[in-house]
Short mmCIF file of N, CA and C in Angstrom, two decimals:
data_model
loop_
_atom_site.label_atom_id
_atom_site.label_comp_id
_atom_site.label_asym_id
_atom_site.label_seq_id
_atom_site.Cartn_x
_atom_site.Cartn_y
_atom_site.Cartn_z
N UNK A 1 0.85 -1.16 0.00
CA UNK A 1 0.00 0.00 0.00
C UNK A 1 0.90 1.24 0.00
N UNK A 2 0.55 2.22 -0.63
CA UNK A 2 1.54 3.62 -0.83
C UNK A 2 0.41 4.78 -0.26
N UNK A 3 1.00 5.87 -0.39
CA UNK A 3 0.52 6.94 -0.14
C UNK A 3 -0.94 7.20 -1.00
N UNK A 4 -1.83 6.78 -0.91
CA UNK A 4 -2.39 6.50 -2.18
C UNK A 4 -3.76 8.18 -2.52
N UNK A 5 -4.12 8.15 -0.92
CA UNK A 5 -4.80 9.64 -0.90
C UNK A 5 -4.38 10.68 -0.68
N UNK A 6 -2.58 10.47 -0.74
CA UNK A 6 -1.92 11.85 -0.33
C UNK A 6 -1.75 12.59 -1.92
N UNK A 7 -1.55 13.79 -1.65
CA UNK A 7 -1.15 14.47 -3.40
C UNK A 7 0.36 14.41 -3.17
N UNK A 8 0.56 14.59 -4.50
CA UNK A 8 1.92 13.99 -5.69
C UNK A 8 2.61 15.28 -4.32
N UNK A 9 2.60 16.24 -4.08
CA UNK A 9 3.03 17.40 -3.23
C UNK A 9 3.45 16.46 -1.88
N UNK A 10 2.29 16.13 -1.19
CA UNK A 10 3.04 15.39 0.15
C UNK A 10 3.73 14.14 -0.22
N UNK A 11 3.18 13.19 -1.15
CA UNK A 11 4.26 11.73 -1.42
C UNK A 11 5.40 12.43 -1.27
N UNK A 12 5.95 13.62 -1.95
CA UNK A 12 7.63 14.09 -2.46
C UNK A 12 7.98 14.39 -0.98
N UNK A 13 7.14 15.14 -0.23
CA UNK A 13 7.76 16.02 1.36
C UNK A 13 7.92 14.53 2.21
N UNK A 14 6.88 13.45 1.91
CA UNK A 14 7.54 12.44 3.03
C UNK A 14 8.48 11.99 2.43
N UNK A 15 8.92 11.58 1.05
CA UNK A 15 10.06 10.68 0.85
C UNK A 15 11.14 11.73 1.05
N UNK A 16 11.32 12.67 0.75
CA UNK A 16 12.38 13.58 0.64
C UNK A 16 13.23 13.81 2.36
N UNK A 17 11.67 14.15 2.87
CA UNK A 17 11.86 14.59 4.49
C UNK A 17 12.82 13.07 5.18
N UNK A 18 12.40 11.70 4.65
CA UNK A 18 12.33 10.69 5.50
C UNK A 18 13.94 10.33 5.03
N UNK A 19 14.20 10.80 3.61
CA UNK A 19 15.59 10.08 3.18
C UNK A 19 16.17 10.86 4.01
N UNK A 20 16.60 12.36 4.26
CA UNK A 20 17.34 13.46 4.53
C UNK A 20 17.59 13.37 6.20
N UNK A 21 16.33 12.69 6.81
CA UNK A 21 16.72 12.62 8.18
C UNK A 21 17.68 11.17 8.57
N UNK A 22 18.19 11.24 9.78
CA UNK A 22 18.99 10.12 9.82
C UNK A 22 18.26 9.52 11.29
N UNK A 23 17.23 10.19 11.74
CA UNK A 23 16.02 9.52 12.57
C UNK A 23 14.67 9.64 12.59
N UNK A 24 14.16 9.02 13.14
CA UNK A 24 12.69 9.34 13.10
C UNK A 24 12.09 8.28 13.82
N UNK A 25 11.04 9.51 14.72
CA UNK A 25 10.36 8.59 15.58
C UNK A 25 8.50 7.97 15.51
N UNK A 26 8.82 7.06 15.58
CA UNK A 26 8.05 5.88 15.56
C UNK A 26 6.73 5.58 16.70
N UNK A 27 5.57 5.77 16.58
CA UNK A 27 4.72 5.24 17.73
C UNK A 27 3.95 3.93 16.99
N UNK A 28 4.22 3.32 17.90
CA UNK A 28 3.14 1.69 17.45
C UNK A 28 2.40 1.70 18.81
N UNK A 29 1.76 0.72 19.18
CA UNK A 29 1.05 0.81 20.36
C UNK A 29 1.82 0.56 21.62
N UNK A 30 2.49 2.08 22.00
CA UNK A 30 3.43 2.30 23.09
C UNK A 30 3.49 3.94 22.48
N UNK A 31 4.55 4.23 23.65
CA UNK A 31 5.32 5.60 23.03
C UNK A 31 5.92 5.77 22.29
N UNK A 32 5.92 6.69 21.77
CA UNK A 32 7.00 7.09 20.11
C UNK A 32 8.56 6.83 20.74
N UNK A 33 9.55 6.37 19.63
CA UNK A 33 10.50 6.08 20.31
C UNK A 33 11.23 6.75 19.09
N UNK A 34 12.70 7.13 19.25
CA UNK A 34 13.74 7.83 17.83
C UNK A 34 14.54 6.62 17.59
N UNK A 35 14.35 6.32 16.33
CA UNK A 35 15.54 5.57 15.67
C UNK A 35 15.66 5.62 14.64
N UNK A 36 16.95 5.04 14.09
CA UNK A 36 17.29 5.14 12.93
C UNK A 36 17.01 4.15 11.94
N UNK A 37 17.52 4.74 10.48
CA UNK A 37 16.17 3.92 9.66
C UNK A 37 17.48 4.23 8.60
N UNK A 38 16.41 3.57 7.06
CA UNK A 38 17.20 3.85 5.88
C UNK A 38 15.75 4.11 4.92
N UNK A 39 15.46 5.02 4.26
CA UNK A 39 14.47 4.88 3.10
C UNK A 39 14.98 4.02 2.14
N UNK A 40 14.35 3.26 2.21
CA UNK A 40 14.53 2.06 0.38
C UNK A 40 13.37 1.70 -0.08
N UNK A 41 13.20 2.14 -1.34
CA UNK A 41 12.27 1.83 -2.55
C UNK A 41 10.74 2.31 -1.96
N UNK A 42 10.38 3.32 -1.45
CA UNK A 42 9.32 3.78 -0.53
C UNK A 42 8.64 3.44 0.16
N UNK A 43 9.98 2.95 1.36
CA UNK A 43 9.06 2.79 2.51
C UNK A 43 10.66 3.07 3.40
N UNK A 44 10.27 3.17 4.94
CA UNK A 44 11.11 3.25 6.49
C UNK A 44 11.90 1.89 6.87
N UNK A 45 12.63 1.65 6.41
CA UNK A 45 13.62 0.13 7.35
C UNK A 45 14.02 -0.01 8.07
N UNK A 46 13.97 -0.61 9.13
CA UNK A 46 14.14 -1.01 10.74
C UNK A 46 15.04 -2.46 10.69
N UNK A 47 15.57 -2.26 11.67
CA UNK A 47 16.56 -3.26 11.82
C UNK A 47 16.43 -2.84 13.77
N UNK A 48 16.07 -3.98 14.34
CA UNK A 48 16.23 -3.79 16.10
C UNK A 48 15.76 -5.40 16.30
N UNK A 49 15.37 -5.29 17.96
CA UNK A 49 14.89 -6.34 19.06
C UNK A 49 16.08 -7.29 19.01
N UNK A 50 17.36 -7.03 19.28
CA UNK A 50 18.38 -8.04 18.93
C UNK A 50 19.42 -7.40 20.20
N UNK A 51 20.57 -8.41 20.72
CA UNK A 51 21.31 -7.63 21.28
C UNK A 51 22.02 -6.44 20.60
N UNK A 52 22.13 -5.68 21.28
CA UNK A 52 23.28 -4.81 20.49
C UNK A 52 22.44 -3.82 19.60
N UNK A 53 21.06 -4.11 19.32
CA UNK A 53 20.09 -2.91 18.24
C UNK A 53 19.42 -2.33 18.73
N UNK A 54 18.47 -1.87 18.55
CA UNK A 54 17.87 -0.36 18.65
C UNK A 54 16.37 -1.24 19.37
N UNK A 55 15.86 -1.09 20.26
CA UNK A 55 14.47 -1.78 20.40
C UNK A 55 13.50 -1.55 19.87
N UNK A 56 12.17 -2.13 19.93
CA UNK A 56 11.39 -2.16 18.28
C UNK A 56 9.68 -2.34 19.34
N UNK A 57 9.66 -2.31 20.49
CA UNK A 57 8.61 -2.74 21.24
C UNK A 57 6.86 -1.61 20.55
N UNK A 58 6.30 -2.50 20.64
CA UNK A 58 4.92 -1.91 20.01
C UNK A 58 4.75 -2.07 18.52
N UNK A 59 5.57 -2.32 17.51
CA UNK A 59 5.46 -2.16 15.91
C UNK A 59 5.75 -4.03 15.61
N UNK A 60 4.20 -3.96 15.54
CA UNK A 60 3.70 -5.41 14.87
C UNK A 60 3.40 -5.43 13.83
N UNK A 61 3.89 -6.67 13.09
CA UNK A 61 3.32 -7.03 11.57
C UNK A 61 1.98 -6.60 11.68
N UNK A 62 1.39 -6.04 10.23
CA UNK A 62 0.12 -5.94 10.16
C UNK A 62 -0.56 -5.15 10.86
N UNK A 63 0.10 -4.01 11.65
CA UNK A 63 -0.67 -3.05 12.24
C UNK A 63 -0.13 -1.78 11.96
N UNK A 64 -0.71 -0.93 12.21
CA UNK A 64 0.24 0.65 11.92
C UNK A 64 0.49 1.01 12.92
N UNK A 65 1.28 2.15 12.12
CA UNK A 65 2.15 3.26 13.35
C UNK A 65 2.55 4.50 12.71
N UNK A 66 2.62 5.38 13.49
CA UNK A 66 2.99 7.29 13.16
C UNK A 66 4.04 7.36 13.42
N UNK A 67 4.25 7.98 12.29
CA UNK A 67 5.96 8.33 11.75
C UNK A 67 6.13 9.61 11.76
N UNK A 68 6.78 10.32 12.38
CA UNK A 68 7.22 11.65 12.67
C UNK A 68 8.75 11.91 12.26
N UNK A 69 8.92 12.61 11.13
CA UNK A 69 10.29 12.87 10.57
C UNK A 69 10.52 14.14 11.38
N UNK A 70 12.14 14.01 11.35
CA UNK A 70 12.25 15.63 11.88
C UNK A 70 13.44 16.02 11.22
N UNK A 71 13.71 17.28 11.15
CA UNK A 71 14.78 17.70 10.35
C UNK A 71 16.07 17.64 10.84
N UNK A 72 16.68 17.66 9.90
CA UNK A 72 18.41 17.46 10.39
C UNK A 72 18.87 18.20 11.13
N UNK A 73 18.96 19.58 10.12
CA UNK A 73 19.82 20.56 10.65
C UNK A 73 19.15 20.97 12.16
N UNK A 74 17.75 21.58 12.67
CA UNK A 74 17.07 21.79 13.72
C UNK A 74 16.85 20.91 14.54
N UNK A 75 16.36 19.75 13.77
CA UNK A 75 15.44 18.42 15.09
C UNK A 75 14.42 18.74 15.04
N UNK A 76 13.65 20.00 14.18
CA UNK A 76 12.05 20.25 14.52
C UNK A 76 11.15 19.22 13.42
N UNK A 77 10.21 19.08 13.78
CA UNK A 77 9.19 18.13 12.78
C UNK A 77 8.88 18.71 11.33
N UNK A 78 9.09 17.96 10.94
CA UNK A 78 8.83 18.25 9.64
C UNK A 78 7.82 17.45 8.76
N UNK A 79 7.25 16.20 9.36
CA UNK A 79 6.60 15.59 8.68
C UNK A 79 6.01 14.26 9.39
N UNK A 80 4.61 14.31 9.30
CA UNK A 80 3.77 13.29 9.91
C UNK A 80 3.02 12.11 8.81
N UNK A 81 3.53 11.02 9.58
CA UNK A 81 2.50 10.37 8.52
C UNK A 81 2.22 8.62 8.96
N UNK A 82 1.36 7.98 8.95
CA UNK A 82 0.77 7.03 8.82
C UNK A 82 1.64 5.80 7.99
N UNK A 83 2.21 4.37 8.66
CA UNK A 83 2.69 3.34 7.93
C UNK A 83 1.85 2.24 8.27
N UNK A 84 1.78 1.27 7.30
CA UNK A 84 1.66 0.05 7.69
C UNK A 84 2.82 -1.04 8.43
N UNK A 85 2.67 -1.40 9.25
CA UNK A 85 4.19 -2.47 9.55
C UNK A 85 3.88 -3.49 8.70
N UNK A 86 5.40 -3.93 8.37
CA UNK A 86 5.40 -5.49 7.55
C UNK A 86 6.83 -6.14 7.88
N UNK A 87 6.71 -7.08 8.26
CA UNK A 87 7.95 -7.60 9.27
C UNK A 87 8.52 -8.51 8.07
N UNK A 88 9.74 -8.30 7.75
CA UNK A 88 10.06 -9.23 6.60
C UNK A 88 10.95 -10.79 7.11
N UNK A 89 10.45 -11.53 6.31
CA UNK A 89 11.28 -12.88 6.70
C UNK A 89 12.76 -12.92 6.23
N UNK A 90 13.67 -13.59 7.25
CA UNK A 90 14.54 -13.72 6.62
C UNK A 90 15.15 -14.72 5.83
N UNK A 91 16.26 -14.18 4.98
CA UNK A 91 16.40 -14.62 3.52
C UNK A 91 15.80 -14.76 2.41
N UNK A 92 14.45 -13.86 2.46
CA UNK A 92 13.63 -13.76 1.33
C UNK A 92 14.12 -12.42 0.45
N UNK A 93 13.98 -12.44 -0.71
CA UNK A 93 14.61 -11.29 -1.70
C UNK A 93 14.64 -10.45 -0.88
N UNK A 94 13.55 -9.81 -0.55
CA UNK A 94 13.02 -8.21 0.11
C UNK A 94 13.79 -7.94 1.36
N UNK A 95 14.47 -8.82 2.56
CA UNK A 95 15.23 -8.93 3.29
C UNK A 95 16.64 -8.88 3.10
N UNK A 96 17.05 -9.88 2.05
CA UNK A 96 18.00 -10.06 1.70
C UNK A 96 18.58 -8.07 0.89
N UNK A 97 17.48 -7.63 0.01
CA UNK A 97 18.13 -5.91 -0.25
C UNK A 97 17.39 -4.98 1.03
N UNK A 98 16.78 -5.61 1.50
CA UNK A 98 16.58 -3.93 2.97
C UNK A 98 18.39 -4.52 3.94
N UNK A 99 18.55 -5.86 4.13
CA UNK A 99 19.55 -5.94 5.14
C UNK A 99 21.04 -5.43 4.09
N UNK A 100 21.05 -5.31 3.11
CA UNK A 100 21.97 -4.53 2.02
C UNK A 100 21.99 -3.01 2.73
N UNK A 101 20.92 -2.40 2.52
CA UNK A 101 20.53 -0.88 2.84
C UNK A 101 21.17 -0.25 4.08
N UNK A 102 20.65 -1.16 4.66
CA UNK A 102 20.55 -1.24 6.46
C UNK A 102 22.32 -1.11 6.72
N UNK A 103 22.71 -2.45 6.26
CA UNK A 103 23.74 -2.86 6.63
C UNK A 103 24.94 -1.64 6.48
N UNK A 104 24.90 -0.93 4.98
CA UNK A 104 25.76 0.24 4.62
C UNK A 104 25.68 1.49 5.54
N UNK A 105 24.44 1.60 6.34
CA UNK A 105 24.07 2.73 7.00
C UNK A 105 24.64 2.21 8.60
N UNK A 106 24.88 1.11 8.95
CA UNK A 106 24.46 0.89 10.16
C UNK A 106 26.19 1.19 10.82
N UNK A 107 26.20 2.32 11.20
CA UNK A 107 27.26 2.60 12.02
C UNK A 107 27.79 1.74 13.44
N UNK A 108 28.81 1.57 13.65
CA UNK A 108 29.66 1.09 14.93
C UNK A 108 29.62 -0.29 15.05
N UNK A 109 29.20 -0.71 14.07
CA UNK A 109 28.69 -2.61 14.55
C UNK A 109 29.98 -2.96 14.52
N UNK A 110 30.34 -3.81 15.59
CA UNK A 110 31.17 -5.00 16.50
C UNK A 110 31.06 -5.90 15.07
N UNK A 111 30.55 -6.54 14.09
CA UNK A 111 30.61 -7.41 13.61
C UNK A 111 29.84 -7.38 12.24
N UNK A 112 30.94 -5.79 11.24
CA UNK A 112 30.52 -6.36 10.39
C UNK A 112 29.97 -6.87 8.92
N UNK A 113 30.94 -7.91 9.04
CA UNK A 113 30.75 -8.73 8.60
C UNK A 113 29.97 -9.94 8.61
N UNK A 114 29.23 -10.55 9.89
CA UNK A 114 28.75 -11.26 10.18
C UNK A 114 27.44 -10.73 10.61
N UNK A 115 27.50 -9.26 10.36
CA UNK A 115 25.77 -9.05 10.65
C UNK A 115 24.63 -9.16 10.02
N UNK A 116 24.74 -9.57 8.90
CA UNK A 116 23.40 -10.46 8.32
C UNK A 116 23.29 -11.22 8.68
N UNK A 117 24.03 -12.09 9.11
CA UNK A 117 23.70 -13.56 10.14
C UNK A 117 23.03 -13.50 11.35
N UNK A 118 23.57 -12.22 12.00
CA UNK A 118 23.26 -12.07 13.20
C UNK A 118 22.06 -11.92 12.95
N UNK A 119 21.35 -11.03 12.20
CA UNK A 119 19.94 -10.18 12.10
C UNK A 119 19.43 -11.11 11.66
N UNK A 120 19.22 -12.26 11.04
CA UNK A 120 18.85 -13.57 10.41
C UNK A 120 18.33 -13.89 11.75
N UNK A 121 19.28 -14.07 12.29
CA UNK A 121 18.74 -15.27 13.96
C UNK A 121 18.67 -14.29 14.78
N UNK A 122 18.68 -13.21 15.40
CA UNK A 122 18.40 -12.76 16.68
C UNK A 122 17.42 -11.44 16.43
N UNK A 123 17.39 -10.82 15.34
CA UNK A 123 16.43 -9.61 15.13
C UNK A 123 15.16 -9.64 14.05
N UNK A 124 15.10 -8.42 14.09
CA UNK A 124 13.77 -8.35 13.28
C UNK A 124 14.13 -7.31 12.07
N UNK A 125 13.64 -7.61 10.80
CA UNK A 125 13.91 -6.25 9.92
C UNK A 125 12.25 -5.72 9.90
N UNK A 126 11.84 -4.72 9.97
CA UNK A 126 10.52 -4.32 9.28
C UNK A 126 10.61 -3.41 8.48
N UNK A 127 9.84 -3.30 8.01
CA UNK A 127 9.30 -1.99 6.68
C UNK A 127 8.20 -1.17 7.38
N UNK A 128 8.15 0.20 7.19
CA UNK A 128 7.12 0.76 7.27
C UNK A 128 6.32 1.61 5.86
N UNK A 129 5.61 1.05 5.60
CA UNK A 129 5.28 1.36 3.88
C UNK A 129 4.02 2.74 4.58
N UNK A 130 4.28 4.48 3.95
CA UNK A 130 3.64 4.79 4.37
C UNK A 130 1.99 4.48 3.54
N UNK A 131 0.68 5.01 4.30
CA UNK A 131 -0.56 4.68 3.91
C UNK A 131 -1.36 5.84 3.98
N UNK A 132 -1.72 6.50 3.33
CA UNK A 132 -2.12 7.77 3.17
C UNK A 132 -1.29 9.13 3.25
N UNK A 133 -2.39 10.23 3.80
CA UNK A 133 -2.20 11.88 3.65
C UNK A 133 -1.18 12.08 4.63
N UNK A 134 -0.65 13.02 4.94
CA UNK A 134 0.13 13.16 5.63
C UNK A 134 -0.80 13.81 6.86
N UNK A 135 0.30 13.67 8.08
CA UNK A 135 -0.70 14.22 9.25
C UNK A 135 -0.44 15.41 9.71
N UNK A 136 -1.80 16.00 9.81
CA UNK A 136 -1.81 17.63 10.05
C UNK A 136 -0.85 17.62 11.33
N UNK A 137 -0.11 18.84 11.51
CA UNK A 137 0.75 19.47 12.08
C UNK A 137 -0.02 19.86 13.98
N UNK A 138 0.58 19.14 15.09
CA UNK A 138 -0.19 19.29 15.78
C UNK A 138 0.08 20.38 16.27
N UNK A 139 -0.82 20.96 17.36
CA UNK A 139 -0.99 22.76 18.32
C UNK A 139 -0.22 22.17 19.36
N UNK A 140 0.55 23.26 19.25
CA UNK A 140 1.72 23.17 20.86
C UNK A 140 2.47 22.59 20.70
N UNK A 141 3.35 21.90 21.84
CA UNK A 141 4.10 21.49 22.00
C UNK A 141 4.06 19.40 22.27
N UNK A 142 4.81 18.74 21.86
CA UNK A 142 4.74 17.27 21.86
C UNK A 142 5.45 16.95 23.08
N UNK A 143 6.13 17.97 23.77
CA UNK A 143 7.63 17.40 24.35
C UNK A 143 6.64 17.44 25.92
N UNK A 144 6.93 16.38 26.51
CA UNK A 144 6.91 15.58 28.02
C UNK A 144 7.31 17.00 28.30
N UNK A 145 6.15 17.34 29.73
CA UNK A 145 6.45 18.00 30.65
C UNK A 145 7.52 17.48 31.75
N UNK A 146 8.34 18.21 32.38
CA UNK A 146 8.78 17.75 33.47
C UNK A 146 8.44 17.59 34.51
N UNK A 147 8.85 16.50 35.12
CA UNK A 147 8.11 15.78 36.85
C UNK A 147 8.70 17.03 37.31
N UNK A 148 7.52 17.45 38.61
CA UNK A 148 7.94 18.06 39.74
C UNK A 148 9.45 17.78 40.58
N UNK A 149 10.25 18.80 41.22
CA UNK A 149 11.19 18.47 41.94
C UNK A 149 11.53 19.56 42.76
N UNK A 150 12.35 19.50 43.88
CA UNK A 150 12.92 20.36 44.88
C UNK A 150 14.27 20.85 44.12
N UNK A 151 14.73 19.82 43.45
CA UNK A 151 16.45 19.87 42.55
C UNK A 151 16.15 21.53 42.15
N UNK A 152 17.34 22.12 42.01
CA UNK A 152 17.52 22.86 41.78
C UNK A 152 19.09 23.11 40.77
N UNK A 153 19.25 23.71 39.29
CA UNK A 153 20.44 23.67 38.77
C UNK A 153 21.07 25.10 38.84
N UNK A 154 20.36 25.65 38.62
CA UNK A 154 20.84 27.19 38.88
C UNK A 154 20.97 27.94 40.62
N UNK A 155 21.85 28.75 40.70
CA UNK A 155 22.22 29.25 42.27
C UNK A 155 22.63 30.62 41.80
N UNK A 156 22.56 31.85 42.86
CA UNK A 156 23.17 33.16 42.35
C UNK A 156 25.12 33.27 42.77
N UNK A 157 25.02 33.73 41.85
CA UNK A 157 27.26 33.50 41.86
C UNK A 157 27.36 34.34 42.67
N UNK A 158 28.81 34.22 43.47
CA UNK A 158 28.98 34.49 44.94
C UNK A 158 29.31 35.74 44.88
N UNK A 159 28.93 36.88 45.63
CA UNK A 159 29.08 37.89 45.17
C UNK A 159 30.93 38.31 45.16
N UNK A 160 31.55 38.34 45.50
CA UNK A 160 33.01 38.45 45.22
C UNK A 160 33.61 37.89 43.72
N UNK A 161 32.26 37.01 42.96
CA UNK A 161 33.19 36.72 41.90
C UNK A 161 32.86 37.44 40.64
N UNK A 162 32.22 38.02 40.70
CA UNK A 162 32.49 39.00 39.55
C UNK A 162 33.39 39.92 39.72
N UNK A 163 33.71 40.61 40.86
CA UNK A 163 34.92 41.39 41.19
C UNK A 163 36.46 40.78 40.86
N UNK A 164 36.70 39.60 41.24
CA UNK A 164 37.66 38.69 40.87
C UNK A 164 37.97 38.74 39.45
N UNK A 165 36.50 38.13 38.73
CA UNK A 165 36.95 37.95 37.39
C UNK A 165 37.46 38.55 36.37
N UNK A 166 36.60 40.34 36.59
CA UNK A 166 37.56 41.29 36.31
C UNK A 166 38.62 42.25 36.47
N UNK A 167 38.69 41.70 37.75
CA UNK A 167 40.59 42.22 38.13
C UNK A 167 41.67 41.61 37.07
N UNK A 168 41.14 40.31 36.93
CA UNK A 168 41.92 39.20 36.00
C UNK A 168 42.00 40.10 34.87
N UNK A 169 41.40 40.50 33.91
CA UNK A 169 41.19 41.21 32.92
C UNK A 169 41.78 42.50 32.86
N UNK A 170 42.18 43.39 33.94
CA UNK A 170 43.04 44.27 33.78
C UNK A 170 44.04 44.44 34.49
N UNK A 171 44.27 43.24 34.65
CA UNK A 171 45.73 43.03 34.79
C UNK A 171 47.08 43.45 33.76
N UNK A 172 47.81 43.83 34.26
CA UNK A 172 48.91 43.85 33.07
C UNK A 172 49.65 42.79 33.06
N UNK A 173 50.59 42.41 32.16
CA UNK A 173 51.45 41.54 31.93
C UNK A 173 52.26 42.06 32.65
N UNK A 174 53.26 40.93 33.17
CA UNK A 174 54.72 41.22 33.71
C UNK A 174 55.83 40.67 32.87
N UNK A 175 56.55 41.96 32.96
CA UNK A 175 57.05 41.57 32.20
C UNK A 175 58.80 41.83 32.17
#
């Protein structure tokens, strides 16, 4: 399934937005979580639930989830939208070129060479193929309030040290 009720205008802003970022966060039935991905052939590739990967909790075959791109340079959102999950088997064609994709992108791995094997037996690859319009832009703010606390990070500087700091400053050299 593709974007099929979005216009030719949003298909381009999600693929464009989704290649350009190097995360994007994910809600399946849990909280949105940030990870990293690869766009191939239009859709989101996941590679996690394995030691050593990215966790994948809530995004089941056959169900959806909201995809929130955000931009590089800022981190601000740039783009909402609706996927289907599809959990691919491994060693089937479609696995065999997303773990290609994956594999070129996947920074710091311990092993690899041997990480298609690994992801064979201990992980999961999915696809997120998006499925419609893109999603309107929400009011306010997304970001978790903070828990109450007594903590305190800020204190007022002691009064002698601003006097200090600029004595330092007109000082002369000796010389």
């Amino acid at each position: 399934m593709t974007l099929t009720t979005a216009t030719p205008l949003e298909r381009a802003l999600v693929e464009e937005a989704t290649k350009k970022s190097g995360l994007v966060w994910v809600r399946g039935a849990g909280p949105a979580r940030a990870l990293w991905h690869v766009w191939h052939e239009g859709a989101v590739l996941l590679v996690g639930d394995g030691p050593g990967e990215q966790p994948l909790p809530g995004l089941v075959a056959g169900e959806r989830a909201e995809v929130t791109v955000r931009g590089k340079d800022k981190g601000a959102r740039v783009v909402g939208w609706v996927a289907d999950i599809e959990e691919l088997a491994p060693d089937s064609p479609e696995w065999e070129a997303a773990v290609a994709e994956l594999k070129g992108k996947r920074l710091n791995a311990p092993d690899a060479e041997t990480m298609p094997r690994r992801w064979a037996r201990e992980c999961r690859v999915l696809r997120l193929v998006p499925a419609g319009s893109v999603l309107p832009v929400p009011d306010g703010s997304l970001a978790a309030e903070p828990l109450p606390t007594a903590a305190t990070t800020r204190q007022a500087a002691p009064e002698g040290l601003p006097k200090l700091l600029l004595r330092r400053k007109d000082r002369k050299p000796r010389g």
